[in-house]
Coordinates of C-alpha atoms in Angstrom, one line a residue:
Chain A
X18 CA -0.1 86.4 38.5
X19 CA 0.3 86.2 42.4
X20 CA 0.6 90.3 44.0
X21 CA 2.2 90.1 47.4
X22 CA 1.9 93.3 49.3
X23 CA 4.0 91.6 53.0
X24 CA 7.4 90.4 53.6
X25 CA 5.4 87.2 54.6
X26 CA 3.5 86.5 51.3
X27 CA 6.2 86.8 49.3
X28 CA 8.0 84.5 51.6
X29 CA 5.7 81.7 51.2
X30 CA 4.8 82.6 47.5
X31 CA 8.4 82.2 47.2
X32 CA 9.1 79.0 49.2
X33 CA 7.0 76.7 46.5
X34 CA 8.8 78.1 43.7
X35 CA 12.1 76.8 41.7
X36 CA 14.4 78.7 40.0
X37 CA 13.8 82.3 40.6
X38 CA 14.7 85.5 38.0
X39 CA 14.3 88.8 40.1
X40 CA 13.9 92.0 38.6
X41 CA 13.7 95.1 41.2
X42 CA 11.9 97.8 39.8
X43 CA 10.5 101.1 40.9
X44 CA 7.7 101.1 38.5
X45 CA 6.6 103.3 36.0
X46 CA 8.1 100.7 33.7
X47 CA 9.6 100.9 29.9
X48 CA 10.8 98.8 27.2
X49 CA 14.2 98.6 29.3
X50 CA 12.5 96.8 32.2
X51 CA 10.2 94.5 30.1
X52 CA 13.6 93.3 28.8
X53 CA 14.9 92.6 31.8
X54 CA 11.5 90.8 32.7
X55 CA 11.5 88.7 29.1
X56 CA 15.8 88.1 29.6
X57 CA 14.4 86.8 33.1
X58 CA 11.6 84.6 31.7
X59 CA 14.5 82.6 29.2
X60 CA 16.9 82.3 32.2
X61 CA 14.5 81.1 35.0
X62 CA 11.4 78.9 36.1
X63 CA 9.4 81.9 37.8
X64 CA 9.3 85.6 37.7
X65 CA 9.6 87.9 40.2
X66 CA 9.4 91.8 39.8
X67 CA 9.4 94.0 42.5
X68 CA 7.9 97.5 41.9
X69 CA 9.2 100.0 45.1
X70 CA 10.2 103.3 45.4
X71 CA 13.1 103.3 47.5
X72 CA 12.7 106.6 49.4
X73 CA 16.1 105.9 50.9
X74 CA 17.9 106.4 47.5
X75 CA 16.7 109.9 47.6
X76 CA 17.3 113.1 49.1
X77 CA 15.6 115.0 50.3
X78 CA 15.4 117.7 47.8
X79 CA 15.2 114.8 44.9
X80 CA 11.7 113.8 43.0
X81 CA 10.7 110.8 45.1
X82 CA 7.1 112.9 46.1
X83 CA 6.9 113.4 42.0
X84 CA 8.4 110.6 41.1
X85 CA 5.9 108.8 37.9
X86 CA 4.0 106.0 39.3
X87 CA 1.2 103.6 37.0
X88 CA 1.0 100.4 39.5
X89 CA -1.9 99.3 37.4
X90 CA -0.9 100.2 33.9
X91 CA 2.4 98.2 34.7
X92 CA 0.6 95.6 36.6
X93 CA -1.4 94.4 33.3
X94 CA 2.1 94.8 31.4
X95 CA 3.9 92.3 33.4
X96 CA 0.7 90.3 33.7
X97 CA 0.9 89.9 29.8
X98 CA 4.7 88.7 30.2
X99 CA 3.9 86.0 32.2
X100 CA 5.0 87.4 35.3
X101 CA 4.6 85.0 38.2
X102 CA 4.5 87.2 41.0
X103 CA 4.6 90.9 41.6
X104 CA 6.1 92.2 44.8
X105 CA 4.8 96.1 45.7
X106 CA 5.3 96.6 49.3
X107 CA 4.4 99.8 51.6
X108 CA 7.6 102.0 52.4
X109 CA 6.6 100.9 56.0
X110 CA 6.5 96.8 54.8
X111 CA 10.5 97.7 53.8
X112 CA 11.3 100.2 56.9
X113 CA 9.1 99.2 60.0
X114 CA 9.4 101.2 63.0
X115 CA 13.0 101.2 64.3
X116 CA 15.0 100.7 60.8
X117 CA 18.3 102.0 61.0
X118 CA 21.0 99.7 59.0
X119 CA 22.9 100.8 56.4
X120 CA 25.3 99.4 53.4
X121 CA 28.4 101.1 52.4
X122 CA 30.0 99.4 49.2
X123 CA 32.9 101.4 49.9
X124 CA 34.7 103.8 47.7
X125 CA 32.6 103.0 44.3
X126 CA 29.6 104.3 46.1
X127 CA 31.4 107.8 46.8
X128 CA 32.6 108.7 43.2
X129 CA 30.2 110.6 40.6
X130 CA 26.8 110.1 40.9
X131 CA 27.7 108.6 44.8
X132 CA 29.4 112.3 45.1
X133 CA 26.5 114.2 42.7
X134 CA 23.9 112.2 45.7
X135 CA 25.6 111.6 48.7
X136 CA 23.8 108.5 50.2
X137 CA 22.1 107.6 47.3
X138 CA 24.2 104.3 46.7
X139 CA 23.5 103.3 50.4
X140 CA 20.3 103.3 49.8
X141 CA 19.8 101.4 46.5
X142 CA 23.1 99.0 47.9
X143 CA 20.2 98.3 51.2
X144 CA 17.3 98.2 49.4
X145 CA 18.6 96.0 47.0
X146 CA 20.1 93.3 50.0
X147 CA 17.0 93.6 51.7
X148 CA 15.0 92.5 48.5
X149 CA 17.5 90.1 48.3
X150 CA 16.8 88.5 51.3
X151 CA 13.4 88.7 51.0
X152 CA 13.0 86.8 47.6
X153 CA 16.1 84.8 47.3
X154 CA 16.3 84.7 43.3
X155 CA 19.0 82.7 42.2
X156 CA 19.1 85.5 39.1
X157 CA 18.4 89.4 39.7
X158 CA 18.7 91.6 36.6
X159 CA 19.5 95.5 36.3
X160 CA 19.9 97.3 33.4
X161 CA 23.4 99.0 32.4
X162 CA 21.7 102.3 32.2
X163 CA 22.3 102.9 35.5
X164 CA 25.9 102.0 35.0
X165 CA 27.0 102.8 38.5
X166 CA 24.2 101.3 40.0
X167 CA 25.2 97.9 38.0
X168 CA 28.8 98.3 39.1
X169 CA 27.4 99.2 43.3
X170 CA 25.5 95.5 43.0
X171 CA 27.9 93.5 42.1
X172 CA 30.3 95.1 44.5
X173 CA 27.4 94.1 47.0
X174 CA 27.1 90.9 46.4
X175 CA 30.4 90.0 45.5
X176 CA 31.3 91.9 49.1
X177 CA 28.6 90.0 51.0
X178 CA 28.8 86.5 49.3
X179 CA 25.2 86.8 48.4
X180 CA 24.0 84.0 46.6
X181 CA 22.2 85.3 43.2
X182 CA 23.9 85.4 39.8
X183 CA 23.4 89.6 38.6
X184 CA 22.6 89.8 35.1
X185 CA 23.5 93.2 33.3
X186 CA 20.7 93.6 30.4
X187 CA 21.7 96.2 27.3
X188 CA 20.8 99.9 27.7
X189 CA 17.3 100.2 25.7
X190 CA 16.6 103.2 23.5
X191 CA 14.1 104.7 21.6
X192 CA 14.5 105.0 17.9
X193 CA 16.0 108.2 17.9
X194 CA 18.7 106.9 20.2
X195 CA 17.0 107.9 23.7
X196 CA 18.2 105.9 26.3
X197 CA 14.6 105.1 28.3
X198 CA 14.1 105.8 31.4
X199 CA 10.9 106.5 33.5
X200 CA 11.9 110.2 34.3
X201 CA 11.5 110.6 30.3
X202 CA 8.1 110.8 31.2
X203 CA 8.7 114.4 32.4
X204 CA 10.0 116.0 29.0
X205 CA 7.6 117.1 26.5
X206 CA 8.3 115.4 23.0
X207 CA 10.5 118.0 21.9
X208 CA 13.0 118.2 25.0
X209 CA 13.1 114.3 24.4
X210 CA 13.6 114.6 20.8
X211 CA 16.7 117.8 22.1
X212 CA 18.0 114.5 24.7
X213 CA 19.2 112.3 21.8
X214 CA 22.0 114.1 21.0
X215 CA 22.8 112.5 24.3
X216 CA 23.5 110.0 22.0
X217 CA 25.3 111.0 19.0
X218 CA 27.2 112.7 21.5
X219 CA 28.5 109.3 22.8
X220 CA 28.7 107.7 19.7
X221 CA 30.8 110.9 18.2
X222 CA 33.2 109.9 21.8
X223 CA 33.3 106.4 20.8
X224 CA 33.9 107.2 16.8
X225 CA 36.8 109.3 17.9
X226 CA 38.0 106.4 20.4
X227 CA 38.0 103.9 17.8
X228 CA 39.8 106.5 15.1
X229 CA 42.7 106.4 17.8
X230 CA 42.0 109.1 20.2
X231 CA 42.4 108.4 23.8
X232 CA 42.6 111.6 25.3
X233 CA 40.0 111.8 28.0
X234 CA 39.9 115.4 28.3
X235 CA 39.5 115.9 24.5
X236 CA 36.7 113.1 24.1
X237 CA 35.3 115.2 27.0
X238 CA 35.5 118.0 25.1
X239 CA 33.8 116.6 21.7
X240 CA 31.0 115.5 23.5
X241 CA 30.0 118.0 25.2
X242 CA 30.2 119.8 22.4
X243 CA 27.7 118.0 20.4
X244 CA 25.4 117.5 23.3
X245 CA 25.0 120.9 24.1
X246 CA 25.1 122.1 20.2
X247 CA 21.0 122.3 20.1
X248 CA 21.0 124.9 23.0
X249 CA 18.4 122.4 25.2
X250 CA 21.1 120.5 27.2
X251 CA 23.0 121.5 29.6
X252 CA 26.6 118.8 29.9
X253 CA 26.7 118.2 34.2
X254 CA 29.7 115.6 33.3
X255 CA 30.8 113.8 30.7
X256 CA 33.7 111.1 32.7
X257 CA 35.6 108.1 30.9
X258 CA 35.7 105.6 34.1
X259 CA 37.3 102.4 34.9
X260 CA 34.1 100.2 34.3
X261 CA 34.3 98.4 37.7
X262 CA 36.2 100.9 40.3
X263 CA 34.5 104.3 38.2
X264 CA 37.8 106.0 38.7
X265 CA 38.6 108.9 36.4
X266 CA 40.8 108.0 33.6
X267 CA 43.0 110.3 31.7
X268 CA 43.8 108.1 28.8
X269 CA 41.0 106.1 27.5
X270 CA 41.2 102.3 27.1
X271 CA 39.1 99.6 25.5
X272 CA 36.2 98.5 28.5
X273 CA 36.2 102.1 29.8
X274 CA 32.9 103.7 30.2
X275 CA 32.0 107.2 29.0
X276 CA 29.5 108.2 31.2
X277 CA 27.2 111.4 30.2
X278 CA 24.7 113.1 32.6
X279 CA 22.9 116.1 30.8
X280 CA 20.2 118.5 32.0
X281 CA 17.0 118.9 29.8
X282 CA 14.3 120.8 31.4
X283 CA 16.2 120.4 34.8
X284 CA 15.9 116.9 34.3
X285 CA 18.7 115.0 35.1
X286 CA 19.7 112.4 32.3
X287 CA 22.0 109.8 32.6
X288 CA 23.5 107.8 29.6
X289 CA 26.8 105.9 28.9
X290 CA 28.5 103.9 26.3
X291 CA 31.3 100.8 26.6
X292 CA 34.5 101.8 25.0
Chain B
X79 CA 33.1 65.8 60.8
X80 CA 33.8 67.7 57.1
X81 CA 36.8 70.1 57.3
X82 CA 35.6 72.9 54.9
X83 CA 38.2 76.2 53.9
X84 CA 36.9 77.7 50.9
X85 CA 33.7 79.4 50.5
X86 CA 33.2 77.2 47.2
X87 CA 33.4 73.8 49.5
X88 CA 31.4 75.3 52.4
X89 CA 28.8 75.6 49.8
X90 CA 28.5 72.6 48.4
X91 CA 28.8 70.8 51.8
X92 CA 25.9 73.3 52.5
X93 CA 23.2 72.4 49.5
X94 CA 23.0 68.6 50.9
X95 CA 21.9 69.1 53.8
X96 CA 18.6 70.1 55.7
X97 CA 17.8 72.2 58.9
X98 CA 21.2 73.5 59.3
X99 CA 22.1 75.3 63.1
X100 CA 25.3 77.6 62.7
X101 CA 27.6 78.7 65.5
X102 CA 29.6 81.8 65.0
X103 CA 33.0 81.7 66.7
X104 CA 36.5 83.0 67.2
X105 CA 37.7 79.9 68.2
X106 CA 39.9 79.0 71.3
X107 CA 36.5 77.1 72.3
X108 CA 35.2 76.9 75.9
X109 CA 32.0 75.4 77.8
X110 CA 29.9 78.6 76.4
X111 CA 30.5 77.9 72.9
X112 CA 29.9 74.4 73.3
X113 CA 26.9 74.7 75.2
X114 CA 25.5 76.9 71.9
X115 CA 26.9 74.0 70.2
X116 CA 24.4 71.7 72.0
X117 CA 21.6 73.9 71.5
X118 CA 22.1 73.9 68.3
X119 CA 21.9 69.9 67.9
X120 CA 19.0 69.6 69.8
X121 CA 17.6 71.8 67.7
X122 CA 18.9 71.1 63.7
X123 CA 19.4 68.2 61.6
X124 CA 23.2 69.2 61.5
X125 CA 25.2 71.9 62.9
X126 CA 28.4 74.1 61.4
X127 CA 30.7 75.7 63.5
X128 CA 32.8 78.7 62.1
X129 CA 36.1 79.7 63.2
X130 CA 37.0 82.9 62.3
X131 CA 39.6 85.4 64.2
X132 CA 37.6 88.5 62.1
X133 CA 40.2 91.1 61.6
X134 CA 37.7 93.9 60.7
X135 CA 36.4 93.8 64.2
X136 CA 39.6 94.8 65.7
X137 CA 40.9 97.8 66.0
X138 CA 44.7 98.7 65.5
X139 CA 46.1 98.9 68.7
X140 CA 43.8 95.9 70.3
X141 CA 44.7 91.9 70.1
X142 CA 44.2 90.7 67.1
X143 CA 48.0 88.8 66.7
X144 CA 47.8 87.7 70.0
X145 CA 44.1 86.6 70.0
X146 CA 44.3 82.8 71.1
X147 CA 44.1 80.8 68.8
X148 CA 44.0 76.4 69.4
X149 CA 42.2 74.8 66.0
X150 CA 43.4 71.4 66.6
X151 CA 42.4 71.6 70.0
X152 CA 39.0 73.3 69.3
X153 CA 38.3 70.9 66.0
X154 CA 38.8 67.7 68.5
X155 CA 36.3 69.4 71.1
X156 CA 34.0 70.3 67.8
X157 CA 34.5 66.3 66.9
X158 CA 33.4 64.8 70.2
X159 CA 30.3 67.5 70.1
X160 CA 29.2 65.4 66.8
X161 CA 29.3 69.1 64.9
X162 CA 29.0 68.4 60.8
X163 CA 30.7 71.2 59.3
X164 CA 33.7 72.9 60.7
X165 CA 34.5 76.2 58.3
X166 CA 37.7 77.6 58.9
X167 CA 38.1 80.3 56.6
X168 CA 41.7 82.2 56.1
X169 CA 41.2 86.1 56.5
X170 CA 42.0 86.6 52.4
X171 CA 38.9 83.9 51.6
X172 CA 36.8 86.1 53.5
X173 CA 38.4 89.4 52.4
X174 CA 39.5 89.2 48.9
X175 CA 41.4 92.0 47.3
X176 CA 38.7 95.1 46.5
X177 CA 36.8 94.3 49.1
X178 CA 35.7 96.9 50.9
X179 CA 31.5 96.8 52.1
X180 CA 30.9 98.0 55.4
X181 CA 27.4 97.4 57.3
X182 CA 26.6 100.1 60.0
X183 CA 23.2 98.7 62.0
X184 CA 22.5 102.5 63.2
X185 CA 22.9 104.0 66.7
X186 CA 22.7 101.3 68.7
X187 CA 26.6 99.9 67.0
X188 CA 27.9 103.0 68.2
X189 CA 27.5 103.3 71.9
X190 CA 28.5 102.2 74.8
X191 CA 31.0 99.5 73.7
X192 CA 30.7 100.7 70.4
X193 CA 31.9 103.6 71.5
X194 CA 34.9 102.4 73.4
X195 CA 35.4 100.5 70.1
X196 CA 35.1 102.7 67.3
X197 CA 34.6 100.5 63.9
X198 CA 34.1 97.4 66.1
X199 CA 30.0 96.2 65.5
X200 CA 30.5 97.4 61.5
X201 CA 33.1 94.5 61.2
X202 CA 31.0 92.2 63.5
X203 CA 27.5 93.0 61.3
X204 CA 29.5 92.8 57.9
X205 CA 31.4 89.5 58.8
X206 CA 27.8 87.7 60.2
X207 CA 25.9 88.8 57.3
X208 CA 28.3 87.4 54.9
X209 CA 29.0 84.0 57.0
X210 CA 24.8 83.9 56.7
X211 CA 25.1 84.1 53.2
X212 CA 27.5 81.5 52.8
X213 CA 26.2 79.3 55.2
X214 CA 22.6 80.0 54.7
X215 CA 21.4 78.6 58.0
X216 CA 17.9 78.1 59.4
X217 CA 19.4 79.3 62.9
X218 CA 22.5 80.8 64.3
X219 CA 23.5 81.0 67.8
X220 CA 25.3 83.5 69.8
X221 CA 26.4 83.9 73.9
X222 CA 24.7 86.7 75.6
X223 CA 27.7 87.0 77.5
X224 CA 28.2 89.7 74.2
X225 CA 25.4 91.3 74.8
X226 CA 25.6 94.2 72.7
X227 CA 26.8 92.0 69.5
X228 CA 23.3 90.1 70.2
X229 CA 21.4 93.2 69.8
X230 CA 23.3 94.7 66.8
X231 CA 23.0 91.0 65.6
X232 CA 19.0 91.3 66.2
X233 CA 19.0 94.6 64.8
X234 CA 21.1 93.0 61.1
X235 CA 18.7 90.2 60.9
X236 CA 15.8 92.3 61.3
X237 CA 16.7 95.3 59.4
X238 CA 17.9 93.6 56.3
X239 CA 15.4 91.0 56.1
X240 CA 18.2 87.9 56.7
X241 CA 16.0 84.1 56.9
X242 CA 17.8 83.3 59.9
X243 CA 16.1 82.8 63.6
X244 CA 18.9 84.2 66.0
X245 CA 18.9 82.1 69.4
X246 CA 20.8 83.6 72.1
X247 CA 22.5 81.1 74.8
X248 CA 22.6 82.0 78.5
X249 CA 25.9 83.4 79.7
X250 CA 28.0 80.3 81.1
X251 CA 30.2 80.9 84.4
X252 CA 33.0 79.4 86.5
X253 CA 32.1 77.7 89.5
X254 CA 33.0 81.0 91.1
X255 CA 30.7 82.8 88.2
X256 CA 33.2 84.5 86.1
X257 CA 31.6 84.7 82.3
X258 CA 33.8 82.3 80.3
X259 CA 35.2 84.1 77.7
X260 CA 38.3 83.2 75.4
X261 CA 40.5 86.0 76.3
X262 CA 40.5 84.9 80.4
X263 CA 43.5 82.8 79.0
X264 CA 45.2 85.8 79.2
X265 CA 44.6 86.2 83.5
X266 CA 46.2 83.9 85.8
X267 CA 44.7 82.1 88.1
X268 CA 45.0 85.0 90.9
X269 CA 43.3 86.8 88.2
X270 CA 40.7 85.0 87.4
X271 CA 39.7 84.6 91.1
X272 CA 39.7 88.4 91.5
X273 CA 37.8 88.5 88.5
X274 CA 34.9 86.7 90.2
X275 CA 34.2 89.9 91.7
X276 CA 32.5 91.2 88.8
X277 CA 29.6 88.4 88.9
X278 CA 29.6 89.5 93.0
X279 CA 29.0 93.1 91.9
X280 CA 26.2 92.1 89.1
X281 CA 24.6 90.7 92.0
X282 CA 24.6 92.7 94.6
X283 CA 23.7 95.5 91.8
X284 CA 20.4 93.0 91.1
X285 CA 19.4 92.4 94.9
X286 CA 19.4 96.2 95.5
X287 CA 16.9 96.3 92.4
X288 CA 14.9 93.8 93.5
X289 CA 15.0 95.4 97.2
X290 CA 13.8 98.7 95.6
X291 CA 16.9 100.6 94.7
X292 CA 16.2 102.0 90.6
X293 CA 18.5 104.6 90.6
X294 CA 21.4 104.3 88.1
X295 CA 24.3 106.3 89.5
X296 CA 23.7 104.4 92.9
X297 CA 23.5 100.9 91.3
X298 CA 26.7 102.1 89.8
X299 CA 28.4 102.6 92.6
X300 CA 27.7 100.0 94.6
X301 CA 28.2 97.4 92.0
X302 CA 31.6 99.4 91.1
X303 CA 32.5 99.4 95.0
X304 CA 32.3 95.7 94.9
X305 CA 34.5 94.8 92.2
X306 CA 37.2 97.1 92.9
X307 CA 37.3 96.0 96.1
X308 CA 40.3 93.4 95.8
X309 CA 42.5 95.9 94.6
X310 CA 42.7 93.9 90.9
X311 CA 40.3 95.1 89.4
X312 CA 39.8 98.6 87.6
X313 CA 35.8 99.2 86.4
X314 CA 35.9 101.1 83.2
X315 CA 32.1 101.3 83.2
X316 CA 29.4 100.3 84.9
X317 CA 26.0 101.0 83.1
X318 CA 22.2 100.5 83.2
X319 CA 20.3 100.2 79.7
X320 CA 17.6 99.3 77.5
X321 CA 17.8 95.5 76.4
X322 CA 17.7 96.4 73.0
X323 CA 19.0 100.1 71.8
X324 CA 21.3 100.0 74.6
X325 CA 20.2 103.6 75.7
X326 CA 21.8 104.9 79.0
X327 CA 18.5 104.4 82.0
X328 CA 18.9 106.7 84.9
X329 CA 15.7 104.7 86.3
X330 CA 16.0 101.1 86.1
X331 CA 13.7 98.7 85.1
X332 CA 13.0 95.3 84.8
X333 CA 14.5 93.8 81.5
X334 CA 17.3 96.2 81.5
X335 CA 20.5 94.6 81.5
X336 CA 23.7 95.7 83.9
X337 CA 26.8 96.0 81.4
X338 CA 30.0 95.6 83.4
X339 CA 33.5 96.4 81.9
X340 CA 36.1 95.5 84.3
X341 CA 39.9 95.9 83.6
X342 CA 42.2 93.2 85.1
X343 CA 46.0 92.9 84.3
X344 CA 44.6 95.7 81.3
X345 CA 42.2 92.8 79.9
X346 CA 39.4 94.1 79.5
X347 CA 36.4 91.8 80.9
X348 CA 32.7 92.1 79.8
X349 CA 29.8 90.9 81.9
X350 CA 25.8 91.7 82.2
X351 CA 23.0 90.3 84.1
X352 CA 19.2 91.2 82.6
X353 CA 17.0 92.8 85.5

């Protein structure tokens, strides 16, 4: 496996390539992002992962200082999946001296976790066309845990006419039902096993959905209630959106999303399931 | 020459060919977009030529209905030039329903004319970056007669990592040196020849510089003197800035451009001569 640390290596690392599967990480990586990588490795002649953390997704009060980071640990895991070339640039590689663009998806990027972090879609929506430029996959591939995040992208490139395919890989869990994600690295294995009534909760909103109740205040309601039942998480929002604009629905259809972010030690969890 | 209208046949025209030189336009062609047009044949294996009248770079109350407008005219020129690819997009092709991204390239897009023109360089950055990503081209040309759009152009490319090398043409002038430009259809011929005044004034402005004279405000005046001499036209601003962030210079320099705006039968004409 190549590791390109400039815009220019991975430029010509890139040029001699063929078809190209790109998956933007920022590290610390999980069971979720080695299916992305192995998804990637089916679709495409060569790998590309990027491993970045985007300090213009943050605020400034957020956990990018803390934020876990194991370049080395992950760089032997993507080694042994055949990776072709690992791209882990400086913050200063991505935002020289005199940076100051700036992508706006529109109003997508404003609603619930775009209102919860104001900014924070601009800066994954940049990053993300940046990285795009820079490698030029022909696939990229994000996981639907990040729901919103999925939904920003495609706006993006469906905005922009960028040419790469997005591919939307299944929400990964644990066996208990965890969806992972590398800020599960800062709960203790108790406040992880307290974070999977995340999902019984959603599976208890879909169960409900299916048994014909479409009441989005209600489901609210019943999830919430089963979330927060072990006295360890706290409910921010539970929302049933439309699963392209994210608007707020009051009646629940097939194809919404129930989106759930709970607190657990102050950590912010983020989970959702497909009606 | 291929007549492309979709994004879909633009494409495919696209992934035949080799180094690929792109020209940018709003149509209603004159001798400065053809001489970019040249440039770019000297310097590509084939060259496309956009026409695009970009709504999102107007502003309500400005031209946009009446913008001129002569494709038969302009493809014939574009014919005879030996261009490839003509692209001549409707607005819906470009801005499909939901669309609604919006790329801001920092401070620079909002002063001086993007201050006059509030909204103005976001619609020029957004439609550029997604004609590069349908056209994909090696190098794209633009008139520095637009001098500001060739720095927020420099500042896209360069912020957002965009593979294309950005060549910008020398201003091309009358015999009596007023900067061609598509909307001097709108001035008579009276007009036009009071017009020439602003070149006169960018000149003078440029001898006193070279004889010594850096102060701003009395560069200002004398170049303003000079072109509302004739009575025709009305200077809305004269100013002296840095070449690339277009920050106001009390003290000139040399490589900082004068930016003319001079109003004439209430058109407003742009001009700018580098130091």
């Amino acid at each position: 496996m190549k590791i390109c640390s400039t815009i220019t290596d991975l430029r010509n690392a890139r040029a001699s390539l063929k078809r190209v599967g790109f998956v933007p990480t920022m590290g610390f990586l999980h069971e979720g992002h080695i299916s992305l990588v192995r998804e990637a490795k089916r679709q495409n002649d060569v790998v590309i992962v990027s491993i970045f953390v985007n300090p213009t997704q943050f605020s400034a009060h957020e956990d990018l200082d803390k934020y876990p980071r194991a370049l080395e640990r992950d760089s032997a895991l993507l080694q042994e999946e055949g990776v072709d070339i690992l791209f882990t640039p400086s913050a200063d590689e991505i935002y020289p001296d005199g940076f100051s663009t700036r992508i706006d998806v529109g109003p997508l990027a404003h609603r619930i976790e775009g209102a919860s972090r104001p900014g924070h879609f601009d800066g994954v929506a940049t990053v993300v066309a940046k990285l795009f430029n820079i490698i030029q996959p022909d696939r990229a591939y994000f996981g639907q845990k990040d729901a919103q995040q999925c939904a920003v992208i495609q706006q993006l490139v469906r905005d922009l006419n960028i040419p790469v395919k997005i591919i939307i890989g299944d929400i990964i869990r644990n066996q208990n039902g965890l969806a992972l994600s590398s800020r599960n690295s800062y709960l203790s294995t108790s406040q992880q096993q307290a974070a999977t009534a995340i999902y019984r909760g959603l599976l208890h909103g879909k169960e409900l959905f299916l048994s014909g109740m479409q009441n989005s205040s209600t489901l609210q309601h019943e999830i919430t209630k089963i979330i927060e039942a072990n006295g360890v998480n706290t409910v921010e929002y539970v929302y049933i959106v439309h699963p392209f604009s994210f608007e707020l629905k009051e009646t629940a259809e097939e194809g919404d999303l129930i989106l759930v972010v709970a607190q657990n030690n102050n950590i912010r969890l983020l989970d959702n399931m497909k009606l």
